[in-house]
CSV table of C-alpha atoms and ligand atoms in Angstrom, one decimal:
chain,number,residue,atom,x,y,z
U,1,MET,CA,-0.1,0.0,0.0
U,2,THR,CA,1.3,3.3,-1.0
U,3,THR,CA,1.6,6.3,1.5
U,4,PRO,CA,0.3,9.8,0.9
U,5,ALA,CA,3.7,11.0,0.2
U,6,GLN,CA,4.1,8.3,-2.5
U,7,SER,CA,0.7,9.3,-4.0
U,8,HIS,CA,2.0,11.4,-6.8
U,9,ALA,CA,4.5,8.8,-7.9
U,10,PRO,CA,3.4,6.8,-11.0
U,11,LEU,CA,1.3,3.9,-10.2
U,12,THR,CA,2.9,0.5,-10.3
U,13,LEU,CA,0.6,-2.5,-10.2
U,14,THR,CA,1.5,-6.0,-9.9
U,15,PRO,CA,1.4,-8.5,-12.9
U,16,GLU,CA,-1.7,-10.0,-11.4
U,17,GLN,CA,-3.4,-6.6,-10.8
U,18,GLU,CA,-2.5,-5.7,-14.5
U,19,ARG,CA,-4.1,-9.1,-15.6
U,20,ARG,CA,-7.2,-8.4,-13.7
U,21,ILE,CA,-7.6,-5.1,-15.4
U,22,ASP,CA,-7.0,-6.7,-18.8
U,23,GLU,CA,-9.8,-9.1,-18.0
U,24,ILE,CA,-12.1,-6.4,-17.0
U,25,LEU,CA,-11.3,-4.4,-20.2
U,26,GLY,CA,-12.2,-7.5,-22.2
U,27,ARG,CA,-15.7,-7.4,-20.7
U,28,TYR,CA,-16.8,-4.0,-22.1
U,29,PRO,CA,-17.5,-2.6,-25.6
U,30,THR,CA,-15.5,0.5,-24.8
U,31,ARG,CA,-12.6,1.2,-22.4
U,32,ARG,CA,-14.4,3.9,-20.5
U,33,ALA,CA,-17.1,1.6,-19.5
U,34,ALA,CA,-14.7,-0.2,-17.4
U,35,CYS,CA,-13.9,2.8,-15.2
U,36,LEU,CA,-15.8,1.8,-12.0
U,37,PRO,CA,-14.1,-1.8,-11.8
U,38,THR,CA,-10.7,-0.6,-12.8
U,39,LEU,CA,-10.8,2.0,-10.0
U,40,HIS,CA,-11.8,-0.8,-7.6
U,41,VAL,CA,-8.7,-2.7,-8.5
U,42,CYS,CA,-6.5,0.2,-8.2
U,43,GLN,CA,-8.2,1.1,-4.9
U,44,GLU,CA,-7.7,-2.3,-3.5
U,45,ALA,CA,-3.9,-2.1,-4.6
U,46,VAL,CA,-3.2,1.4,-3.2
U,47,GLY,CA,-5.8,1.7,-0.4
U,48,TRP,CA,-7.4,4.9,-1.9
U,49,VAL,CA,-7.8,6.8,-5.1
U,50,SER,CA,-4.6,8.8,-4.9
U,51,PRO,CA,-3.9,11.3,-7.7
U,52,ALA,CA,-1.6,8.6,-9.3
U,53,VAL,CA,-4.5,6.2,-9.5
U,54,VAL,CA,-6.5,9.0,-11.4
U,55,ALA,CA,-3.6,9.7,-13.8
U,56,TYR,CA,-3.3,5.8,-14.3
U,57,VAL,CA,-6.9,5.1,-15.0
U,58,SER,CA,-7.1,8.3,-17.1
U,59,GLN,CA,-4.3,7.1,-19.4
U,60,ARG,CA,-5.2,3.4,-19.4
U,61,LEU,CA,-8.9,4.0,-20.4
U,62,GLY,CA,-8.4,7.1,-22.6
U,63,MET,CA,-10.5,9.4,-20.4
U,64,ALA,CA,-9.6,12.9,-19.2
U,65,ALA,CA,-8.3,12.9,-15.7
U,66,SER,CA,-11.1,15.3,-15.0
U,67,GLU,CA,-13.8,12.7,-16.0
U,68,VAL,CA,-12.1,9.9,-13.9
U,69,GLN,CA,-12.0,12.4,-10.9
U,70,GLY,CA,-15.8,13.2,-11.6
U,71,VAL,CA,-16.5,9.4,-11.2
U,72,VAL,CA,-14.5,9.2,-8.0
U,73,THR,CA,-16.2,12.2,-6.3
U,74,PHE,CA,-19.8,10.9,-7.5
U,75,TYR,CA,-19.5,7.4,-5.8
U,76,THR,CA,-18.8,7.3,-2.2
U,77,MET,CA,-17.3,3.9,-2.1
U,78,TYR,CA,-14.1,5.4,-3.6
U,79,HIS,CA,-11.9,6.8,-0.8
U,80,GLN,CA,-10.5,10.3,-1.8
U,81,ALA,CA,-7.9,10.2,1.0
U,82,PRO,CA,-6.0,7.5,2.9
U,83,VAL,CA,-8.2,5.4,5.2
U,84,GLY,CA,-7.5,3.0,8.2
U,85,LYS,CA,-7.2,-0.6,8.1
U,86,HIS,CA,-11.0,-1.1,8.4
U,87,VAL,CA,-13.5,1.5,7.1
U,88,LEU,CA,-16.9,1.5,9.0
U,89,TRP,CA,-19.8,3.3,7.6
U,90,VAL,CA,-22.7,4.1,9.8
U,91,CYS,CA,-26.0,4.5,8.1
U,92,ARG,CA,-27.8,7.7,8.9
U,93,THR,CA,-30.7,7.6,6.7
U,94,LEU,CA,-34.3,7.5,8.2
U,95,SER,CA,-35.0,4.0,8.8
U,96,CYS,CA,-31.7,3.5,10.6
U,97,ASP,CA,-32.0,6.6,12.4
U,98,LEU,CA,-35.5,5.9,13.7
U,99,ARG,CA,-34.1,2.6,15.1
U,100,GLY,CA,-30.8,4.1,16.7
U,101,GLY,CA,-28.5,5.1,14.0
U,102,LYS,CA,-27.6,8.4,15.8
U,103,THR,CA,-26.9,6.6,18.9
U,104,MET,CA,-24.8,4.2,17.1
U,105,GLN,CA,-22.8,7.0,15.5
U,106,GLU,CA,-22.4,8.7,19.0
U,107,HIS,CA,-21.2,5.4,20.5
U,108,LEU,CA,-18.7,4.9,17.8
U,109,GLU,CA,-17.2,8.3,18.0
U,110,LYS,CA,-16.8,7.8,21.7
U,111,ARG,CA,-15.2,4.3,21.4
U,112,LEU,CA,-12.8,5.4,18.5
U,113,GLY,CA,-12.1,8.8,19.7
U,114,CYS,CA,-12.7,10.4,16.4
U,115,HIS,CA,-15.6,11.9,14.5
U,116,ALA,CA,-17.2,10.6,11.3
U,117,GLY,CA,-14.8,11.4,8.3
U,118,GLU,CA,-11.8,10.7,10.6
U,119,THR,CA,-9.3,7.9,11.0
U,120,THR,CA,-8.3,6.8,14.6
U,121,ALA,CA,-4.9,7.7,15.8
U,122,ASP,CA,-3.6,4.1,15.4
U,123,GLY,CA,-4.8,3.9,11.8
U,124,GLN,CA,-7.1,0.9,12.6
U,125,TRP,CA,-10.5,2.5,11.8
U,126,THR,CA,-11.9,5.1,9.7
U,127,LEU,CA,-15.5,6.2,10.4
U,128,LYS,CA,-17.9,7.5,7.9
U,129,LYS,CA,-21.5,8.3,7.6
U,130,ALA,CA,-23.5,6.7,4.9
U,131,GLU,CA,-26.7,7.5,3.2
U,132,CYS,CA,-29.2,4.5,2.9
U,133,LEU,CA,-27.1,1.1,2.1
U,134,ALA,CA,-30.3,-0.6,1.1
U,135,ALA,CA,-30.9,-2.7,4.2
U,136,CYS,CA,-33.5,-0.7,5.8
U,137,GLY,CA,-35.6,-3.6,6.8
U,138,TYR,CA,-32.7,-4.6,9.0
U,139,ALA,CA,-32.0,-1.3,10.6
U,140,PRO,CA,-29.9,0.0,12.4
U,141,MET,CA,-27.0,-1.4,10.3
U,142,VAL,CA,-23.3,-0.5,9.6
U,143,GLN,CA,-21.1,-1.5,6.7
U,144,ILE,CA,-17.5,-2.6,7.7
U,145,ASP,CA,-15.2,-2.9,4.8
U,146,ASP,CA,-17.4,-4.9,2.3
U,147,ARG,CA,-19.7,-6.6,5.0
U,148,PHE,CA,-23.2,-5.5,6.1
U,149,TYR,CA,-23.9,-6.0,9.9
U,150,GLU,CA,-27.6,-5.5,10.7
U,151,ASN,CA,-30.1,-5.4,13.6
U,152,LEU,CA,-27.5,-3.7,15.7
U,153,THR,CA,-27.3,-2.3,19.2
U,154,PRO,CA,-24.2,-0.7,20.5
U,155,GLU,CA,-23.3,-3.8,22.5
U,156,LYS,CA,-23.6,-6.2,19.4
U,157,LEU,CA,-21.5,-3.6,17.6
U,158,ASP,CA,-18.8,-3.6,20.1
U,159,ALA,CA,-18.5,-7.4,20.2
U,160,LEU,CA,-18.1,-7.3,16.5
U,161,MET,CA,-15.5,-4.7,16.5
U,162,ASP,CA,-13.7,-6.5,19.3
U,163,ARG,CA,-13.5,-9.6,17.1
U,164,ILE,CA,-12.3,-7.7,14.1
U,165,GLU,CA,-9.7,-6.0,16.1
U,166,ARG,CA,-8.5,-9.5,17.1
U,167,GLY,CA,-8.2,-10.4,13.4
U,168,GLU,CA,-11.4,-12.1,12.8
U,169,MET,CA,-14.0,-10.9,10.2
U,170,PRO,CA,-17.3,-12.1,11.3
U,171,ALA,CA,-19.8,-13.3,8.6
U,172,GLN,CA,-22.5,-10.9,7.9
U,173,GLU,CA,-25.0,-13.6,8.2
U,174,GLU,CA,-24.4,-13.7,11.9
U,175,THR,CA,-26.5,-10.5,12.5
U,176,ALA,CA,-29.0,-10.9,9.6
U,177,TRP,CA,-32.5,-12.0,10.6
U,178,THR,CA,-31.8,-11.5,14.3
U,179,PRO,CA,-34.0,-8.4,15.4
U,180,ASN,CA,-32.6,-6.9,18.5
U,181,GLN,CA,-34.5,-7.2,21.7
U,182,ALA,CA,-35.5,-3.5,21.8
U,183,SER,CA,-37.5,-3.9,18.5
T,201,FES,S1,-31.9,3.5,6.1
T,201,FES,FE1,-30.2,2.6,6.6
T,201,FES,S2,-30.1,0.9,5.2
T,201,FES,FE2,-31.7,2.2,4.6
């Protein structure tokens, strides 16, 4: 993973990452149509969409850098700055808020010692607020990295985060279909 100081150096991908991008490009009728998955491969490689990533994708797909940047700023799943080891999105749209989303965010800010949009001092967690993540029937929920955890309480969330900090990655099925007692 590159550091912010290295973010302006030309992007170098591994042969496997280059092969994945070649394979992605082969799926689409035009190169620019592959912009989203290509950005995902690069973000996975670098940890965020650095200026070097934008320059690489722009050159590789034949797009203006401003067009690539427009895509990056439109979709919230692309990180526009370095993030921690884990990214936790707390949903703050209506269904989640009615069932404790705000309490969940306040609990997280206290536990992590940072506000939404910030990364913990130890670099373990980046806390972000999300708009509806399409799991409203299981509110309140959060997304940690690429997994959804649903029907949460602050206690359930603490237990999940404790396990993640110990190196586990709980299956998202563990919290699906298990309404909390307060419901
Ligand atoms: S409001 Fe939270 S998932 Fe829809």
